[in-house]
């Protein structure tokens, strides 16, 4: 098989349909995929992982609506600098409302809804929320470019002195997530403004934000490249780039420092001196768009997801109908332990056919006459190894430990990833 064929076999659009992860329908529209049950498991597990990681890092989660009045985006600057990527306004009586292209204006309003003391900062708020981009039909493709996006977004409101540490902590969070997901960054990019009027005014604020981001990158020891014309309209950003099997590069994660929106929204905190001070807004996304993240995971792993992400973690295969009850009991024990296990009985074909059908499950447990009599299961790992027969309770415990540990290791004897 040549490289072109291997890349085609890893294409997430083909695999997504073949593995029953997601699909599209012309009646729903281009760029609006729907998620099938196994894909929904991957998505839900990924989202819960991010929420847990954010909670552990001191973030608090919020929900905000996917609609906003046009005036909101005029205030944030999106209407002047980003309207070409927004859906047209909808008339509601005397008002115009818009599907949001970004979550940051909503989070600015959430911060503004209460007064804040310097003692509360840094205030970290996060949301897995929907946003919408009016992408041209010609650029849409699978999950990588869609019109309805579920974004892993967060904003840290902090003092100027806290900004570098908060941005650096966000980069660390991204790095840990990539290790757990079994993916890697192809490069880091410091995205700067270019020529033209697509960026907000304020050269002094741009210089200050850029200097802070350079300090973050240099202090983290990360090699990076600078790219003009890639900044957000309101400020520079660190882009964490990934590359797919076909060599196409995309941004998955970002860290941004924003002086513009705190000023536009009149945000403040009360300092130790009793006076009002302007906070800095650090935007960060650990996995970016859930759609793009899943697309990359499908291609990177060829559908053979890490244990903790796999739609089916354990496939239980009785050799004959006589072993179906002990096999079903193993499935029940695994499910009760929080694992995703399925029974693949003889009605689904020969044992060899069932083994092949379950090839992407991290673990297979084969139960024959001898195993059933002794309360054992013959274990097969996805990578071809066969650790041997184990008591079913021990097997459930070991798989549970590997799932809880996350990462990409299948067994205790694996070399570190």
Coordinates of C-alpha atoms in Angstrom, one line a residue:
X1 CA 0.0 0.0 0.0
X2 CA 1.4 3.4 -1.0
X3 CA 1.3 6.6 1.1
X4 CA -1.7 7.9 -0.9
X5 CA -3.7 4.8 -0.1
X6 CA -2.8 4.9 3.6
X7 CA -3.8 8.6 3.8
X8 CA -7.1 7.7 2.1
X9 CA -7.7 4.9 4.5
X10 CA -7.2 7.3 7.4
X11 CA -9.5 10.0 5.9
X12 CA -11.9 10.8 8.8
X13 CA -14.8 11.3 6.4
X14 CA -14.6 7.8 5.1
X15 CA -13.8 6.3 8.5
X16 CA -16.6 8.3 10.2
X17 CA -19.2 6.7 8.0
X18 CA -17.6 3.3 7.9
X19 CA -17.4 3.2 11.7
X20 CA -20.8 4.8 12.3
X21 CA -19.5 7.9 14.0
X22 CA -21.2 10.7 12.1
X23 CA -22.9 11.5 8.8
X24 CA -24.6 14.2 6.9
X25 CA -27.9 14.7 5.1
X26 CA -28.7 17.2 2.4
X27 CA -32.0 18.0 4.2
X28 CA -30.0 19.2 7.2
X29 CA -27.6 21.1 5.0
X30 CA -23.9 21.3 4.1
X31 CA -21.5 21.7 7.0
X32 CA -24.1 20.4 9.5
X33 CA -23.1 16.8 10.4
X34 CA -25.1 14.7 12.9
X35 CA -23.5 12.3 15.3
X36 CA -24.4 8.6 15.4
X37 CA -24.3 6.7 18.7
X38 CA -20.7 5.6 18.7
X39 CA -19.6 9.1 17.6
X40 CA -21.7 10.6 20.3
X41 CA -19.9 8.4 22.8
X42 CA -16.5 9.7 21.6
X43 CA -17.7 13.3 21.6
X44 CA -19.3 13.1 25.1
X45 CA -16.3 11.4 26.6
X46 CA -14.0 14.0 25.1
X47 CA -16.2 16.8 26.4
X48 CA -16.3 15.4 29.9
X49 CA -12.6 14.9 29.9
X50 CA -12.1 18.6 29.1
X51 CA -14.6 19.7 31.7
X52 CA -12.9 17.6 34.3
X53 CA -9.4 18.9 33.3
X54 CA -10.7 22.5 33.5
X55 CA -12.3 22.0 36.9
X56 CA -9.1 20.6 38.2
X57 CA -7.3 23.7 36.8
X58 CA -9.7 26.1 38.7
X59 CA -12.2 26.9 36.0
X60 CA -15.9 27.3 36.6
X61 CA -18.4 26.4 33.9
X62 CA -21.2 28.5 32.6
X63 CA -23.9 28.3 29.9
X64 CA -24.8 31.2 27.6
X65 CA -27.2 31.4 24.7
X66 CA -26.2 30.9 21.1
X67 CA -28.1 34.1 20.0
X68 CA -27.2 37.7 20.8
X69 CA -28.5 41.1 19.7
X70 CA -26.7 42.7 16.9
X71 CA -25.6 45.5 19.2
X72 CA -23.6 43.0 21.3
X73 CA -21.4 42.2 18.4
X74 CA -21.2 45.8 17.4
X75 CA -19.8 46.5 20.9
X76 CA -17.4 43.6 20.8
X77 CA -16.1 44.6 17.3
X78 CA -17.2 41.4 15.6
X79 CA -19.8 43.2 13.4
X80 CA -17.2 45.6 12.0
X81 CA -14.3 43.1 11.7
X82 CA -15.9 39.7 11.4
X83 CA -19.4 40.1 9.8
X84 CA -18.4 38.3 6.6
X85 CA -18.1 35.1 8.6
X86 CA -21.4 35.6 10.5
X87 CA -24.9 34.5 9.5
X88 CA -27.2 37.4 8.6
X89 CA -29.4 38.9 11.4
X90 CA -32.9 37.7 12.1
X91 CA -35.6 40.2 12.7
X92 CA -37.5 39.8 16.0
X93 CA -39.9 42.7 16.2
X94 CA -37.8 45.8 16.5
X95 CA -34.7 43.9 17.3
X96 CA -32.1 42.0 15.2
X97 CA -30.6 38.9 16.7
X98 CA -27.6 37.0 15.4
X99 CA -26.3 33.4 15.8
X100 CA -23.1 34.0 17.7
X101 CA -19.7 33.6 15.9
X102 CA -17.8 33.5 19.2
X103 CA -18.4 33.0 22.9
X104 CA -16.2 35.8 24.2
X105 CA -18.8 38.6 24.1
X106 CA -21.1 36.5 26.2
X107 CA -18.5 35.8 28.8
X108 CA -17.6 39.4 29.0
X109 CA -21.2 40.1 29.8
X110 CA -21.2 37.4 32.4
X111 CA -18.1 38.9 34.1
X112 CA -19.8 42.4 33.9
X113 CA -22.9 41.2 35.6
X114 CA -21.3 41.2 39.0
X115 CA -18.7 43.4 40.7
X116 CA -15.3 41.8 41.3
X117 CA -12.5 42.4 43.8
X118 CA -8.8 41.8 43.0
X119 CA -9.1 39.0 45.6
X120 CA -11.3 37.0 43.1
X121 CA -8.8 37.2 40.3
X122 CA -7.8 35.3 38.3
X123 CA -11.5 34.4 37.5
X124 CA -11.6 31.5 35.1
X125 CA -14.8 30.7 33.3
X126 CA -15.3 28.0 30.7
X127 CA -18.0 26.7 28.4
X128 CA -18.5 24.0 25.8
X129 CA -20.8 26.1 23.7
X130 CA -22.3 26.3 20.3
X131 CA -21.3 28.9 17.8
X132 CA -21.9 29.4 14.1
X133 CA -19.8 30.4 11.1
X134 CA -21.1 31.2 7.7
X135 CA -18.5 29.1 5.9
X136 CA -18.7 29.0 2.0
X137 CA -19.8 25.7 0.6
X138 CA -16.5 25.1 -1.1
X139 CA -14.4 24.9 2.1
X140 CA -16.7 22.6 4.0
X141 CA -15.5 19.1 4.6
X142 CA -16.4 16.3 7.1
X143 CA -15.9 17.6 10.6
X144 CA -12.9 19.8 9.9
X145 CA -14.9 22.8 8.5
X146 CA -18.5 23.0 9.6
X147 CA -21.1 25.7 10.1
X148 CA -22.3 24.7 13.6
X149 CA -19.4 24.4 16.0
X150 CA -19.2 23.1 19.5
X151 CA -16.3 25.1 20.9
X152 CA -14.2 24.3 24.0
X153 CA -13.8 27.9 25.1
X154 CA -12.7 29.7 28.2
X155 CA -11.8 33.2 29.4
X156 CA -9.6 34.2 32.3
X157 CA -10.1 37.6 33.7
X158 CA -7.0 38.6 35.6
X159 CA -4.6 41.4 36.6
X160 CA -1.8 42.4 34.3
X161 CA 0.7 40.8 36.7
X162 CA -1.1 37.5 36.5
X163 CA -1.4 37.4 32.7
X164 CA 1.8 35.6 31.8
X165 CA 1.3 32.8 34.3
X166 CA -2.3 32.3 33.3
X167 CA -1.4 32.0 29.6
X168 CA 1.5 29.7 30.4
X169 CA -0.8 27.5 32.5
X170 CA -3.2 27.3 29.6
X171 CA -0.4 26.1 27.3
X172 CA 0.5 23.4 29.9
X173 CA -3.2 22.3 30.0
X174 CA -3.1 21.9 26.2
X175 CA 0.1 19.9 26.4
X176 CA -1.3 17.5 28.9
X177 CA -4.5 17.0 26.9
X178 CA -2.5 16.2 23.8
X179 CA -0.5 13.5 25.7
X180 CA -3.7 11.9 26.9
X181 CA -5.3 12.1 23.5
X182 CA -2.3 10.6 21.8
X183 CA -1.8 13.5 19.4
X184 CA 1.0 16.0 19.0
X185 CA 1.4 19.6 17.8
X186 CA 3.2 20.0 14.5
X187 CA 4.3 23.5 15.5
X188 CA 3.5 26.5 17.6
X189 CA 2.7 29.8 15.9
X190 CA 2.7 33.4 17.3
X191 CA 0.0 34.9 15.1
X192 CA 0.4 38.7 14.6
X193 CA -1.6 41.3 12.7
X194 CA -1.0 42.0 9.1
X195 CA -1.8 44.9 6.8
X196 CA -5.4 46.1 6.2
X197 CA -8.3 47.2 8.3
X198 CA -9.5 43.9 9.7
X199 CA -7.8 44.6 13.1
X200 CA -9.0 46.9 15.8
X201 CA -7.0 50.0 16.4
X202 CA -4.6 50.5 19.4
X203 CA -1.0 49.8 18.4
X204 CA 0.2 50.2 22.0
X205 CA -2.2 47.5 23.2
X206 CA -1.1 45.2 20.4
X207 CA 2.6 45.7 21.3
X208 CA 1.9 45.0 24.9
X209 CA -0.1 41.8 24.2
X210 CA 2.5 40.5 21.7
X211 CA 5.3 41.1 24.2
X212 CA 3.4 39.1 26.9
X213 CA 2.8 36.2 24.5
X214 CA 6.5 36.1 23.5
X215 CA 7.3 36.0 27.2
X216 CA 5.0 33.1 27.7
X217 CA 6.5 31.1 24.8
X218 CA 10.1 31.9 25.7
X219 CA 9.5 31.1 29.3
X220 CA 7.9 27.7 28.3
X221 CA 10.9 26.8 26.2
X222 CA 8.7 26.2 23.2
X223 CA 10.0 26.7 19.7
X224 CA 7.7 28.8 17.6
X225 CA 7.3 30.8 14.4
X226 CA 5.8 34.2 13.9
X227 CA 3.2 34.7 11.2
X228 CA 1.8 38.0 10.2
X229 CA -1.9 38.3 9.2
X230 CA -3.0 35.4 11.4
X231 CA -4.0 37.3 14.6
X232 CA -7.6 37.6 15.8
X233 CA -9.1 41.0 15.0
X234 CA -8.8 42.0 18.6
X235 CA -5.3 40.7 19.5
X236 CA -2.4 38.4 18.9
X237 CA -2.5 34.7 19.7
X238 CA -0.6 31.5 20.2
X239 CA -1.9 28.9 17.7
X240 CA -1.1 25.3 18.3
X241 CA -1.0 23.7 14.9
X242 CA -1.8 20.1 13.9
X243 CA -1.2 18.4 10.6
X244 CA -3.4 15.7 9.1
X245 CA -2.4 12.6 7.2
X246 CA -2.6 14.5 3.9
X247 CA -0.2 17.1 5.2
X248 CA -2.9 19.8 5.7
X249 CA -2.2 22.1 8.6
X250 CA -4.9 23.5 10.9
X251 CA -5.2 25.3 14.2
X252 CA -6.6 23.2 17.0
X253 CA -5.8 25.1 20.2
X254 CA -5.2 28.7 21.0
X255 CA -4.1 31.1 23.7
X256 CA -4.8 34.8 23.3
X257 CA -4.3 38.0 25.3
X258 CA -6.9 40.6 24.8
X259 CA -6.9 44.2 26.1
X260 CA -9.6 45.3 23.5
X261 CA -12.8 43.7 24.8
X262 CA -12.3 44.5 28.5
X263 CA -12.1 48.1 27.4
X264 CA -15.0 47.9 25.0
X265 CA -17.3 46.3 27.6
X266 CA -16.1 48.6 30.4
X267 CA -14.9 45.7 32.6
X268 CA -13.2 46.4 35.9
X269 CA -12.2 45.0 39.2
X270 CA -11.8 46.8 42.5
X271 CA -8.1 46.9 43.5
X272 CA -6.5 46.8 46.9
X273 CA -6.4 50.6 46.7
X274 CA -10.3 50.7 46.4
X275 CA -10.1 52.1 42.8
X276 CA -11.3 50.5 39.6
X277 CA -8.8 48.7 37.4
X278 CA -9.2 47.1 34.0
X279 CA -8.7 43.3 33.9
X280 CA -6.9 41.5 31.1
X281 CA -8.9 38.9 29.2
X282 CA -7.0 35.7 28.3
X283 CA -8.8 33.6 25.8
X284 CA -7.9 29.9 25.6
X285 CA -9.2 26.7 24.0
X286 CA -7.7 23.3 25.0
X287 CA -9.1 21.3 22.1
X288 CA -10.7 24.0 20.1
X289 CA -13.7 22.8 18.0
X290 CA -14.9 19.4 19.2
X291 CA -15.6 18.6 15.6
X292 CA -12.1 19.3 14.4
X293 CA -10.6 17.5 17.4
X294 CA -12.6 14.3 16.7
X295 CA -11.7 14.5 13.0
X296 CA -8.0 14.6 13.9
X297 CA -8.4 11.8 16.5
X298 CA -10.1 9.6 13.9
X299 CA -7.3 10.2 11.4
X300 CA -4.4 10.0 13.9
X301 CA -5.6 6.7 15.4
X302 CA -7.4 5.2 12.3
X303 CA -10.5 4.7 14.5
X304 CA -8.5 2.7 17.1
X305 CA -9.1 5.3 19.9
X306 CA -7.2 5.3 23.2
X307 CA -8.9 3.0 25.8
X308 CA -10.7 5.8 27.5
X309 CA -12.2 7.3 24.3
X310 CA -13.1 4.0 22.5
X311 CA -16.8 3.7 21.9
X312 CA -16.5 0.0 22.8
X313 CA -13.7 -0.7 25.3
X314 CA -14.3 -4.5 25.7
X315 CA -15.9 -6.9 23.3
X316 CA -16.9 -10.2 24.9
X317 CA -17.0 -13.2 22.5
X318 CA -18.4 -16.6 23.7
X319 CA -17.1 -19.4 21.5
X320 CA -20.6 -21.0 21.4
X321 CA -24.1 -20.5 22.7
X322 CA -23.2 -22.6 25.8
X323 CA -20.9 -19.8 27.0
X324 CA -23.4 -16.9 26.4
X325 CA -24.5 -16.6 30.0
X326 CA -21.0 -16.2 31.5
X327 CA -20.1 -13.9 28.6
X328 CA -23.2 -11.8 29.3
X329 CA -22.3 -11.7 33.0
X330 CA -18.9 -10.4 32.2
X331 CA -20.5 -7.6 30.1
X332 CA -22.8 -6.8 33.0
X333 CA -19.9 -6.6 35.4
X334 CA -17.9 -4.4 33.1
X335 CA -20.8 -2.0 32.5
X336 CA -21.5 -1.8 36.3
X337 CA -17.8 -0.8 36.6
X338 CA -18.3 2.1 34.2
X339 CA -16.9 0.5 31.2
X340 CA -18.3 0.3 27.7
X341 CA -18.7 -3.4 26.9
X342 CA -20.7 -5.4 24.3
X343 CA -21.5 -9.0 23.8
X344 CA -20.7 -10.4 20.3
X345 CA -22.5 -13.7 20.3
X346 CA -22.4 -16.6 17.8
X347 CA -25.4 -15.3 16.0
X348 CA -23.1 -12.6 14.6
X349 CA -20.9 -15.2 12.8
X350 CA -17.9 -17.4 13.4
X351 CA -15.5 -16.6 16.1
X352 CA -12.9 -15.5 13.5
X353 CA -15.4 -13.1 11.9
X354 CA -16.4 -11.7 15.3
X355 CA -12.7 -11.1 16.2
X356 CA -12.2 -9.3 13.0
X357 CA -15.4 -7.2 13.5
X358 CA -14.2 -6.1 16.9
X359 CA -10.6 -5.3 15.8
X360 CA -10.8 -1.7 16.9
X361 CA -11.9 -2.5 20.5
X362 CA -8.9 -2.2 22.8
X363 CA -9.8 -5.5 24.5
X364 CA -11.4 -8.7 23.4
X365 CA -12.4 -11.4 26.0
X366 CA -13.0 -14.9 24.5
X367 CA -14.8 -17.3 26.7
X368 CA -14.8 -21.0 25.7
X369 CA -15.7 -24.1 27.6
X370 CA -12.6 -24.1 29.8
X371 CA -12.8 -20.4 30.6
X372 CA -16.5 -20.6 31.5
X373 CA -15.9 -23.5 33.9
X374 CA -13.1 -21.6 35.7
X375 CA -14.5 -18.1 35.7
X376 CA -11.8 -16.9 33.3
X377 CA -11.6 -14.9 30.0
X378 CA -8.9 -15.3 27.4
X379 CA -7.7 -11.8 26.7
X380 CA -6.7 -10.4 23.3
X381 CA -5.3 -6.9 23.0
X382 CA -6.0 -4.7 19.9
X383 CA -2.3 -4.7 19.0
X384 CA -2.2 -8.5 18.7
X385 CA -0.8 -9.4 22.1
X386 CA -2.5 -12.1 24.2
X387 CA -1.8 -11.7 27.9
X388 CA -3.6 -15.1 28.6
X389 CA -6.6 -16.1 30.6
X390 CA -7.5 -13.9 33.6
X391 CA -10.3 -14.1 36.2
X392 CA -13.1 -11.9 34.9
X393 CA -13.0 -9.7 38.0
X394 CA -9.3 -9.0 37.5
X395 CA -9.8 -8.3 33.8
X396 CA -12.5 -5.7 34.6
X397 CA -10.2 -4.1 37.2
X398 CA -7.3 -3.9 34.8
X399 CA -9.3 -2.4 32.0
X400 CA -10.8 0.1 34.4
X401 CA -7.4 1.2 35.6
X402 CA -6.2 1.7 32.0
X403 CA -9.3 3.8 31.2
X404 CA -9.0 5.8 34.4
X405 CA -5.3 6.5 33.6
X406 CA -6.2 7.8 30.2
X407 CA -3.2 8.1 27.9
X408 CA -2.6 5.6 25.1
X409 CA -1.2 2.5 26.9
X410 CA -3.2 -0.7 26.6
X411 CA -1.5 -2.8 29.3
X412 CA 0.7 -2.4 32.3
X413 CA 3.7 -3.8 30.3
X414 CA 3.4 -1.1 27.6
X415 CA 6.4 1.2 27.3
X416 CA 5.6 4.8 28.3
X417 CA 3.9 6.7 25.5

